[in-house]
Amino acid sequence: MERPTRIGVQLAPQHAPMQATIDAARRLEDMGVDAVFGWDHFFPLSGDPEGVHFESTTQLAAWAVATERVQIGPLVFCNSYRNPDLLADVARTIDHISGGRFVFGIGSGWFERDYIDYGYDFGTVGTRLDALAEALPRIRARWDQLNPPPLGRMPILIGGKGERKTLPLVARHGDIWHSFVGPDELSQKLDVLRGHCEAIGRDVAEIEISNGASVRDGIGGVGFERLDALHAAGTRLLTIPLSGDDGPDGYALDRVPAFLEWRDRKNG
């Protein structure tokens, strides 16, 4: 059966008051998006570096209360910021608040300012990936031990594109693989992922391929050529990034309907 094409929106928790993020999540659900994602940082990644910003886990819990149907989750949790067993419990709790709509997105971390200001060891790309590899089995084991456990199978989304360390983790643990690679590179990465899956006896078709859309796609006459190419290469979840300072009224939700129309055309 053909996997459906889906559209997510990442509401960056920056440059907007908390209620604006909650209202935006509700409006996106009403518009018909498939998933609303946050991110896991402590400071803005664009605009004023000292601007308004909120913590991920508690914000996601607020979105879980405010919505009823849309999937929610982080894009992505940073493995370095919390004990893996605690993070598993946090995710399980938000999953229950949401009624089983939580997507557990996780990655190894990269934003050095977060680490320095909050007192975490930044390490290296390799040590952070090794820590993620150690954490994922602990997280899954903790879910099995918790009372009550998550509501059903909580999808694990893993972000990154490294062929030697990240893609083997996706093959072993991931239900969704998220990256920002372009259409030309994606086919080669999927071949590598397929090889890692075959090595452990898993069908790569079990993994949903996710990628970051751009607000430039479909706007200003650019069209959806890049998204069409990503879709042709196998991508089925495309997520639009929005920031709280995208427009005079905050999140530029008016950009979203064109993507939903594109999705509906792909789904026939």
C-alpha positions as protocol buffer text, in pm:
chain_id: "A"
residue {
  index: 1
  type: MET
  ca { x: 0 y: 0 z: 0 }
}
residue {
  index: 2
  type: GLU
  ca { x: 134 y: 342 z: -98 }
}
residue {
  index: 3
  type: ARG
  ca { x: 238 y: 551 z: 202 }
}
residue {
  index: 4
  type: PRO
  ca { x: 41 y: 880 z: 203 }
}
residue {
  index: 5
  type: THR
  ca { x: 209 y: 1214 z: 153 }
}
residue {
  index: 6
  type: ARG
  ca { x: 192 y: 1429 z: 465 }
}
residue {
  index: 7
  type: ILE
  ca { x: 263 y: 1791 z: 556 }
}
residue {
  index: 8
  type: GLY
  ca { x: 404 y: 1901 z: 890 }
}
residue {
  index: 9
  type: VAL
  ca { x: 472 y: 2249 z: 1022 }
}
residue {
  index: 10
  type: GLN
  ca { x: 755 y: 2330 z: 1260 }
}
residue {
  index: 11
  type: LEU
  ca { x: 656 y: 2619 z: 1486 }
}
residue {
  index: 12
  type: ALA
  ca { x: 990 y: 2746 z: 1607 }
}
residue {
  index: 13
  type: PRO
  ca { x: 935 y: 2849 z: 1973 }
}
residue {
  index: 14
  type: GLN
  ca { x: 1106 y: 3182 z: 1918 }
}
residue {
  index: 15
  type: HIS
  ca { x: 1006 y: 3549 z: 1887 }
}
residue {
  index: 16
  type: ALA
  ca { x: 645 y: 3481 z: 1993 }
}
residue {
  index: 17
  type: PRO
  ca { x: 459 y: 3466 z: 2324 }
}
residue {
  index: 18
  type: MET
  ca { x: 351 y: 3123 z: 2445 }
}
residue {
  index: 19
  type: GLN
  ca { x: -16 y: 3182 z: 2371 }
}
residue {
  index: 20
  type: ALA
  ca { x: 72 y: 3266 z: 2010 }
}
residue {
  index: 21
  type: THR
  ca { x: 238 y: 2927 z: 1968 }
}
residue {
  index: 22
  type: ILE
  ca { x: -65 y: 2753 z: 2120 }
}
residue {
  index: 23
  type: ASP
  ca { x: -306 y: 2945 z: 1898 }
}
residue {
  index: 24
  type: ALA
  ca { x: -94 y: 2865 z: 1592 }
}
residue {
  index: 25
  type: ALA
  ca { x: -95 y: 2492 z: 1674 }
}
residue {
  index: 26
  type: ARG
  ca { x: -475 y: 2499 z: 1703 }
}
residue {
  index: 27
  type: ARG
  ca { x: -514 y: 2685 z: 1374 }
}
residue {
  index: 28
  type: LEU
  ca { x: -282 y: 2446 z: 1194 }
}
residue {
  index: 29
  type: GLU
  ca { x: -488 y: 2153 z: 1319 }
}
residue {
  index: 30
  type: ASP
  ca { x: -804 y: 2319 z: 1187 }
}
residue {
  index: 31
  type: MET
  ca { x: -631 y: 2380 z: 852 }
}
residue {
  index: 32
  type: GLY
  ca { x: -562 y: 2007 z: 821 }
}
residue {
  index: 33
  type: VAL
  ca { x: -187 y: 1970 z: 863 }
}
residue {
  index: 34
  type: ASP
  ca { x: -72 y: 1623 z: 961 }
}
residue {
  index: 35
  type: ALA
  ca { x: 183 y: 1715 z: 1229 }
}
residue {
  index: 36
  type: VAL
  ca { x: 294 y: 2016 z: 1430 }
}
residue {
  index: 37
  type: PHE
  ca { x: 655 y: 2010 z: 1546 }
}
residue {
  index: 38
  type: GLY
  ca { x: 860 y: 2225 z: 1780 }
}
residue {
  index: 39
  type: TRP
  ca { x: 1234 y: 2221 z: 1834 }
}
residue {
  index: 40
  type: ASP
  ca { x: 1461 y: 2163 z: 2133 }
}
residue {
  index: 41
  type: HIS
  ca { x: 1683 y: 2466 z: 2187 }
}
residue {
  index: 42
  type: PHE
  ca { x: 1720 y: 2727 z: 2459 }
}
residue {
  index: 43
  type: PHE
  ca { x: 1786 y: 3033 z: 2243 }
}
residue {
  index: 44
  type: PRO
  ca { x: 1663 y: 3159 z: 1904 }
}
residue {
  index: 45
  type: LEU
  ca { x: 1838 y: 3020 z: 1599 }
}
residue {
  index: 46
  type: SER
  ca { x: 1754 y: 3320 z: 1380 }
}
residue {
  index: 47
  type: GLY
  ca { x: 1668 y: 3683 z: 1430 }
}
residue {
  index: 48
  type: ASP
  ca { x: 1755 y: 3846 z: 1761 }
}
residue {
  index: 49
  type: PRO
  ca { x: 1971 y: 3591 z: 1947 }
}
residue {
  index: 50
  type: GLU
  ca { x: 1840 y: 3729 z: 2278 }
}
residue {
  index: 51
  type: GLY
  ca { x: 1477 y: 3722 z: 2167 }
}
residue {
  index: 52
  type: VAL
  ca { x: 1181 y: 3548 z: 2327 }
}
residue {
  index: 53
  type: HIS
  ca { x: 1219 y: 3169 z: 2344 }
}
residue {
  index: 54
  type: PHE
  ca { x: 1061 y: 2873 z: 2529 }
}
residue {
  index: 55
  type: GLU
  ca { x: 1164 y: 2525 z: 2642 }
}
residue {
  index: 56
  type: SER
  ca { x: 1051 y: 2231 z: 2432 }
}
residue {
  index: 57
  type: THR
  ca { x: 899 y: 1964 z: 2656 }
}
residue {
  index: 58
  type: THR
  ca { x: 664 y: 2191 z: 2848 }
}
residue {
  index: 59
  type: GLN
  ca { x: 558 y: 2371 z: 2532 }
}
residue {
  index: 60
  type: LEU
  ca { x: 475 y: 2041 z: 2363 }
}
residue {
  index: 61
  type: ALA
  ca { x: 262 y: 1945 z: 2664 }
}
residue {
  index: 62
  type: ALA
  ca { x: 68 y: 2270 z: 2620 }
}
residue {
  index: 63
  type: TRP
  ca { x: 12 y: 2191 z: 2252 }
}
residue {
  index: 64
  type: ALA
  ca { x: -106 y: 1842 z: 2348 }
}
residue {
  index: 65
  type: VAL
  ca { x: -378 y: 1994 z: 2566 }
}
residue {
  index: 66
  type: ALA
  ca { x: -477 y: 2254 z: 2307 }
}
residue {
  index: 67
  type: THR
  ca { x: -517 y: 2014 z: 2012 }
}
residue {
  index: 68
  type: GLU
  ca { x: -722 y: 1701 z: 1950 }
}
residue {
  index: 69
  type: ARG
  ca { x: -624 y: 1534 z: 1622 }
}
residue {
  index: 70
  type: VAL
  ca { x: -289 y: 1649 z: 1485 }
}
residue {
  index: 71
  type: GLN
  ca { x: 34 y: 1466 z: 1565 }
}
residue {
  index: 72
  type: ILE
  ca { x: 278 y: 1667 z: 1775 }
}
residue {
  index: 73
  type: GLY
  ca { x: 642 y: 1626 z: 1862 }
}
residue {
  index: 74
  type: PRO
  ca { x: 989 y: 1779 z: 1866 }
}
residue {
  index: 75
  type: LEU
  ca { x: 1196 y: 1817 z: 1553 }
}
residue {
  index: 76
  type: VAL
  ca { x: 1400 y: 1709 z: 1737 }
}
residue {
  index: 77
  type: PHE
  ca { x: 1481 y: 1651 z: 2105 }
}
residue {
  index: 78
  type: CYS
  ca { x: 1853 y: 1690 z: 2176 }
}
residue {
  index: 79
  type: ASN
  ca { x: 1974 y: 1370 z: 2339 }
}
residue {
  index: 80
  type: SER
  ca { x: 2236 y: 1560 z: 2542 }
}
residue {
  index: 81
  type: TYR
  ca { x: 1997 y: 1774 z: 2745 }
}
residue {
  index: 82
  type: ARG
  ca { x: 1819 y: 1510 z: 2954 }
}
residue {
  index: 83
  type: ASN
  ca { x: 1885 y: 1173 z: 3111 }
}
residue {
  index: 84
  type: PRO
  ca { x: 1751 y: 915 z: 2860 }
}
residue {
  index: 85
  type: ASP
  ca { x: 1522 y: 748 z: 3112 }
}
residue {
  index: 86
  type: LEU
  ca { x: 1380 y: 1084 z: 3216 }
}
residue {
  index: 87
  type: LEU
  ca { x: 1328 y: 1183 z: 2852 }
}
residue {
  index: 88
  type: ALA
  ca { x: 1146 y: 855 z: 2791 }
}
residue {
  index: 89
  type: ASP
  ca { x: 914 y: 934 z: 3082 }
}
residue {
  index: 90
  type: VAL
  ca { x: 856 y: 1291 z: 2964 }
}
residue {
  index: 91
  type: ALA
  ca { x: 763 y: 1164 z: 2617 }
}
residue {
  index: 92
  type: ARG
  ca { x: 533 y: 896 z: 2760 }
}
residue {
  index: 93
  type: THR
  ca { x: 357 y: 1158 z: 2971 }
}
residue {
  index: 94
  type: ILE
  ca { x: 303 y: 1396 z: 2677 }
}
residue {
  index: 95
  type: ASP
  ca { x: 184 y: 1099 z: 2473 }
}
residue {
  index: 96
  type: HIS
  ca { x: -88 y: 1039 z: 2733 }
}
residue {
  index: 97
  type: ILE
  ca { x: -179 y: 1408 z: 2748 }
}
residue {
  index: 98
  type: SER
  ca { x: -220 y: 1404 z: 2369 }
}
residue {
  index: 99
  type: GLY
  ca { x: -419 y: 1081 z: 2360 }
}
residue {
  index: 100
  type: GLY
  ca { x: -148 y: 892 z: 2173 }
}
residue {
  index: 101
  type: ARG
  ca { x: -49 y: 1155 z: 1914 }
}
residue {
  index: 102
  type: PHE
  ca { x: 311 y: 1209 z: 2018 }
}
residue {
  index: 103
  type: VAL
  ca { x: 602 y: 1162 z: 1774 }
}
residue {
  index: 104
  type: PHE
  ca { x: 931 y: 1106 z: 1957 }
}
residue {
  index: 105
  type: GLY
  ca { x: 1183 y: 1301 z: 1752 }
}
residue {
  index: 106
  type: ILE
  ca { x: 1546 y: 1283 z: 1865 }
}
residue {
  index: 107
  type: GLY
  ca { x: 1893 y: 1373 z: 1743 }
}
residue {
  index: 108
  type: SER
  ca { x: 2245 y: 1400 z: 1879 }
}
residue {
  index: 109
  type: GLY
  ca { x: 2255 y: 1782 z: 1917 }
}
residue {
  index: 110
  type: TRP
  ca { x: 2460 y: 2052 z: 1747 }
}
residue {
  index: 111
  type: PHE
  ca { x: 2388 y: 2407 z: 1877 }
}
residue {
  index: 112
  type: GLU
  ca { x: 2696 y: 2491 z: 2081 }
}
residue {
  index: 113
  type: ARG
  ca { x: 2545 y: 2790 z: 2262 }
}
residue {
  index: 114
  type: ASP
  ca { x: 2282 y: 2565 z: 2425 }
}
residue {
  index: 115
  type: TYR
  ca { x: 2555 y: 2344 z: 2565 }
}
residue {
  index: 116
  type: ILE
  ca { x: 2775 y: 2625 z: 2692 }
}
residue {
  index: 117
  type: ASP
  ca { x: 2503 y: 2836 z: 2855 }
}
residue {
  index: 118
  type: TYR
  ca { x: 2330 y: 2541 z: 3020 }
}
residue {
  index: 119
  type: GLY
  ca { x: 2646 y: 2363 z: 3133 }
}
residue {
  index: 120
  type: TYR
  ca { x: 2644 y: 2057 z: 2910 }
}
residue {
  index: 121
  type: ASP
  ca { x: 2960 y: 1900 z: 2767 }
}
residue {
  index: 122
  type: PHE
  ca { x: 2962 y: 1983 z: 2396 }
}
residue {
  index: 123
  type: GLY
  ca { x: 3210 y: 1710 z: 2306 }
}
residue {
  index: 124
  type: THR
  ca { x: 3243 y: 1622 z: 1939 }
}
residue {
  index: 125
  type: VAL
  ca { x: 3005 y: 1511 z: 1666 }
}
residue {
  index: 126
  type: GLY
  ca { x: 3129 y: 1156 z: 1722 }
}
residue {
  index: 127
  type: THR
  ca { x: 3085 y: 1153 z: 2100 }
}
residue {
  index: 128
  type: ARG
  ca { x: 2737 y: 1302 z: 2072 }
}
residue {
  index: 129
  type: LEU
  ca { x: 2635 y: 1036 z: 1821 }
}
residue {
  index: 130
  type: ASP
  ca { x: 2782 y: 763 z: 2041 }
}
residue {
  index: 131
  type: ALA
  ca { x: 2575 y: 896 z: 2332 }
}
residue {
  index: 132
  type: LEU
  ca { x: 2262 y: 883 z: 2115 }
}
residue {
  index: 133
  type: ALA
  ca { x: 2339 y: 522 z: 2022 }
}
residue {
  index: 134
  type: GLU
  ca { x: 2363 y: 436 z: 2393 }
}
residue {
  index: 135
  type: ALA
  ca { x: 2047 y: 630 z: 2480 }
}
residue {
  index: 136
  type: LEU
  ca { x: 1802 y: 484 z: 2229 }
}
residue {
  index: 137
  type: PRO
  ca { x: 1791 y: 130 z: 2376 }
}
residue {
  index: 138
  type: ARG
  ca { x: 1753 y: 280 z: 2725 }
}
residue {
  index: 139
  type: ILE
  ca { x: 1464 y: 494 z: 2609 }
}
residue {
  index: 140
  type: ARG
  ca { x: 1284 y: 201 z: 2450 }
}
residue {
  index: 141
  type: ALA
  ca { x: 1348 y: -17 z: 2754 }
}
residue {
  index: 142
  type: ARG
  ca { x: 1211 y: 252 z: 2986 }
}
residue {
  index: 143
  type: TRP
  ca { x: 891 y: 273 z: 2782 }
}
residue {
  index: 144
  type: ASP
  ca { x: 842 y: -101 z: 2844 }
}
residue {
  index: 145
  type: GLN
  ca { x: 890 y: -51 z: 3218 }
}
residue {
  index: 146
  type: LEU
  ca { x: 670 y: 252 z: 3271 }
}
residue {
  index: 147
  type: ASN
  ca { x: 328 y: 214 z: 3430 }
}
residue {
  index: 148
  type: PRO
  ca { x: 133 y: 298 z: 3228 }
}
residue {
  index: 149
  type: PRO
  ca { x: 334 y: 261 z: 2908 }
}
residue {
  index: 150
  type: PRO
  ca { x: 288 y: 488 z: 2607 }
}
residue {
  index: 151
  type: LEU
  ca { x: -49 y: 469 z: 2434 }
}
residue {
  index: 152
  type: GLY
  ca { x: 35 y: 233 z: 2151 }
}
residue {
  index: 153
  type: ARG
  ca { x: 358 y: 239 z: 1954 }
}
residue {
  index: 154
  type: MET
  ca { x: 514 y: 584 z: 1979 }
}
residue {
  index: 155
  type: PRO
  ca { x: 682 y: 666 z: 1645 }
}
residue {
  index: 156
  type: ILE
  ca { x: 1055 y: 736 z: 1674 }
}
residue {
  index: 157
  type: LEU
  ca { x: 1181 y: 1006 z: 1439 }
}
residue {
  index: 158
  type: ILE
  ca { x: 1559 y: 1030 z: 1407 }
}
residue {
  index: 159
  type: GLY
  ca { x: 1720 y: 1336 z: 1254 }
}
residue {
  index: 160
  type: GLY
  ca { x: 2053 y: 1346 z: 1071 }
}
residue {
  index: 161
  type: LYS
  ca { x: 2223 y: 1211 z: 761 }
}
residue {
  index: 162
  type: GLY
  ca { x: 2553 y: 1053 z: 862 }
}
residue {
  index: 163
  type: GLU
  ca { x: 2607 y: 725 z: 684 }
}
residue {
  index: 164
  type: ARG
  ca { x: 2840 y: 563 z: 938 }
}
residue {
  index: 165
  type: LYS
  ca { x: 2659 y: 636 z: 1266 }
}
residue {
  index: 166
  type: THR
  ca { x: 2319 y: 803 z: 1213 }
}
residue {
  index: 167
  type: LEU
  ca { x: 2170 y: 588 z: 938 }
}
residue {
  index: 168
  type: PRO
  ca { x: 2245 y: 261 z: 1124 }
}
residue {
  index: 169
  type: LEU
  ca { x: 2051 y: 405 z: 1419 }
}
residue {
  index: 170
  type: VAL
  ca { x: 1762 y: 489 z: 1186 }
}
residue {
  index: 171
  type: ALA
  ca { x: 1767 y: 134 z: 1050 }
}
residue {
  index: 172
  type: ARG
  ca { x: 1758 y: -18 z: 1398 }
}
residue {
  index: 173
  type: HIS
  ca { x: 1529 y: 223 z: 1585 }
}
residue {
  index: 174
  type: GLY
  ca { x: 1361 y: 468 z: 1350 }
}
residue {
  index: 175
  type: ASP
  ca { x: 1005 y: 479 z: 1225 }
}
residue {
  index: 176
  type: ILE
  ca { x: 1072 y: 813 z: 1054 }
}
residue {
  index: 177
  type: TRP
  ca { x: 1401 y: 941 z: 912 }
}
residue {
  index: 178
  type: HIS
  ca { x: 1429 y: 1320 z: 886 }
}
residue {
  index: 179
  type: SER
  ca { x: 1698 y: 1510 z: 700 }
}
residue {
  index: 180
  type: PHE
  ca { x: 1750 y: 1821 z: 490 }
}
residue {
  index: 181
  type: VAL
  ca { x: 1934 y: 1653 z: 204 }
}
residue {
  index: 182
  type: GLY
  ca { x: 1845 y: 1754 z: -151 }
}
residue {
  index: 183
  type: PRO
  ca { x: 1680 y: 1530 z: -409 }
}
residue {
  index: 184
  type: ASP
  ca { x: 2007 y: 1430 z: -575 }
}
residue {
  index: 185
  type: GLU
  ca { x: 2173 y: 1329 z: -247 }
}
residue {
  index: 186
  type: LEU
  ca { x: 1861 y: 1163 z: -109 }
}
residue {
  index: 187
  type: SER
  ca { x: 1868 y: 868 z: -346 }
}
residue {
  index: 188
  type: GLN
  ca { x: 2224 y: 784 z: -246 }
}
residue {
  index: 189
  type: LYS
  ca { x: 2144 y: 816 z: 125 }
}
residue {
  index: 190
  type: LEU
  ca { x: 1843 y: 589 z: 83 }
}
residue {
  index: 191
  type: ASP
  ca { x: 2065 y: 327 z: -78 }
}
residue {
  index: 192
  type: VAL
  ca { x: 2290 y: 341 z: 230 }
}
residue {
  index: 193
  type: LEU
  ca { x: 1989 y: 321 z: 464 }
}
residue {
  index: 194
  type: ARG
  ca { x: 1854 y: 27 z: 267 }
}
residue {
  index: 195
  type: GLY
  ca { x: 2185 y: -152 z: 313 }
}
residue {
  index: 196
  type: HIS
  ca { x: 2181 y: -97 z: 689 }
}
residue {
  index: 197
  type: CYS
  ca { x: 1823 y: -227 z: 704 }
}
residue {
  index: 198
  type: GLU
  ca { x: 1907 y: -538 z: 504 }
}
residue {
  index: 199
  type: ALA
  ca { x: 2198 y: -609 z: 738 }
}
residue {
  index: 200
  type: ILE
  ca { x: 1957 y: -645 z: 1031 }
}
residue {
  index: 201
  type: GLY
  ca { x: 1671 y: -804 z: 837 }
}
residue {
  index: 202
  type: ARG
  ca { x: 1446 y: -499 z: 821 }
}
residue {
  index: 203
  type: ASP
  ca { x: 1248 y: -366 z: 525 }
}
residue {
  index: 204
  type: VAL
  ca { x: 1340 y: -3 z: 455 }
}
residue {
  index: 205
  type: ALA
  ca { x: 977 y: 53 z: 346 }
}
residue {
  index: 206
  type: GLU
  ca { x: 883 y: 44 z: 716 }
}
residue {
  index: 207
  type: ILE
  ca { x: 1057 y: 382 z: 760 }
}
residue {
  index: 208
  type: GLU
  ca { x: 880 y: 703 z: 660 }
}
residue {
  index: 209
  type: ILE
  ca { x: 1114 y: 940 z: 475 }
}
residue {
  index: 210
  type: SER
  ca { x: 1091 y: 1297 z: 604 }
}
residue {
  index: 211
  type: ASN
  ca { x: 1249 y: 1617 z: 482 }
}
residue {
  index: 212
  type: GLY
  ca { x: 1240 y: 1989 z: 549 }
}
residue {
  index: 213
  type: ALA
  ca { x: 1036 y: 2194 z: 305 }
}
residue {
  index: 214
  type: SER
  ca { x: 1119 y: 2559 z: 255 }
}
residue {
  index: 215
  type: VAL
  ca { x: 894 y: 2861 z: 277 }
}
residue {
  index: 216
  type: ARG
  ca { x: 1042 y: 2949 z: -63 }
}
residue {
  index: 217
  type: ASP
  ca { x: 882 y: 2641 z: -220 }
}
residue {
  index: 218
  type: GLY
  ca { x: 564 y: 2735 z: -399 }
}
residue {
  index: 219
  type: ILE
  ca { x: 602 y: 3109 z: -328 }
}
residue {
  index: 220
  type: GLY
  ca { x: 696 y: 3389 z: -562 }
}
residue {
  index: 221
  type: GLY
  ca { x: 658 y: 3179 z: -872 }
}
residue {
  index: 222
  type: VAL
  ca { x: 919 y: 2923 z: -763 }
}
residue {
  index: 223
  type: GLY
  ca { x: 668 y: 2639 z: -767 }
}
residue {
  index: 224
  type: PHE
  ca { x: 704 y: 2298 z: -608 }
}
residue {
  index: 225
  type: GLU
  ca { x: 977 y: 2152 z: -828 }
}
residue {
  index: 226
  type: ARG
  ca { x: 1207 y: 2074 z: -533 }
}
residue {
  index: 227
  type: LEU
  ca { x: 925 y: 1909 z: -338 }
}
residue {
  index: 228
  type: ASP
  ca { x: 821 y: 1713 z: -646 }
}
residue {
  index: 229
  type: ALA
  ca { x: 1178 y: 1584 z: -680 }
}
residue {
  index: 230
  type: LEU
  ca { x: 1197 y: 1492 z: -312 }
}
residue {
  index: 231
  type: HIS
  ca { x: 863 y: 1314 z: -343 }
}
residue {
  index: 232
  type: ALA
  ca { x: 980 y: 1124 z: -650 }
}
residue {
  index: 233
  type: ALA
  ca { x: 1286 y: 1010 z: -453 }
}
residue {
  index: 234
  type: GLY
  ca { x: 1066 y: 868 z: -177 }
}
residue {
  index: 235
  type: THR
  ca { x: 995 y: 1152 z: 69 }
}
residue {
  index: 236
  type: ARG
  ca { x: 646 y: 1136 z: 217 }
}
residue {
  index: 237
  type: LEU
  ca { x: 658 y: 1378 z: 511 }
}
residue {
  index: 238
  type: LEU
  ca { x: 757 y: 1736 z: 432 }
}
residue {
  index: 239
  type: THR
  ca { x: 773 y: 1994 z: 710 }
}
residue {
  index: 240
  type: ILE
  ca { x: 749 y: 2371 z: 665 }
}
residue {
  index: 241
  type: PRO
  ca { x: 954 y: 2585 z: 909 }
}
residue {
  index: 242
  type: LEU
  ca { x: 778 y: 2889 z: 1057 }
}
residue {
  index: 243
  type: SER
  ca { x: 912 y: 3138 z: 1311 }
}
residue {
  index: 244
  type: GLY
  ca { x: 725 y: 3374 z: 1540 }
}
residue {
  index: 245
  type: ASP
  ca { x: 867 y: 3674 z: 1355 }
}
residue {
  index: 246
  type: ASP
  ca { x: 780 y: 3564 z: 999 }
}
residue {
  index: 247
  type: GLY
  ca { x: 516 y: 3834 z: 960 }
}
residue {
  index: 248
  type: PRO
  ca { x: 356 y: 4133 z: 1132 }
}
residue {
  index: 249
  type: ASP
  ca { x: 114 y: 3900 z: 1310 }
}
residue {
  index: 250
  type: GLY
  ca { x: 375 y: 3638 z: 1402 }
}
residue {
  index: 251
  type: TYR
  ca { x: 363 y: 3296 z: 1238 }
}
residue {
  index: 252
  type: ALA
  ca { x: 288 y: 3326 z: 866 }
}
residue {
  index: 253
  type: LEU
  ca { x: 23 y: 3055 z: 856 }
}
residue {
  index: 254
  type: ASP
  ca { x: -107 y: 3189 z: 526 }
}
residue {
  index: 255
  type: ARG
  ca { x: 187 y: 3009 z: 359 }
}
residue {
  index: 256
  type: VAL
  ca { x: 54 y: 2668 z: 459 }
}
residue {
  index: 257
  type: PRO
  ca { x: -257 y: 2611 z: 240 }
}
residue {
  index: 258
  type: ALA
  ca { x: -54 y: 2590 z: -82 }
}
residue {
  index: 259
  type: PHE
  ca { x: 145 y: 2302 z: 69 }
}
residue {
  index: 260
  type: LEU
  ca { x: -173 y: 2126 z: 176 }
}
residue {
  index: 261
  type: GLU
  ca { x: -310 y: 2157 z: -177 }
}
residue {
  index: 262
  type: TRP
  ca { x: 16 y: 2010 z: -309 }
}
residue {
  index: 263
  type: ARG
  ca { x: -20 y: 1721 z: -61 }
}
residue {
  index: 264
  type: ASP
  ca { x: -376 y: 1654 z: -164 }
}
residue {
  index: 265
  type: ARG
  ca { x: -276 y: 1643 z: -531 }
}
residue {
  index: 266
  type: LYS
  ca { x: -9 y: 1386 z: -451 }
}
residue {
  index: 267
  type: ASN
  ca { x: -258 y: 1174 z: -256 }
}
residue {
  index: 268
  type: GLY
  ca { x: -508 y: 1191 z: -541 }
}
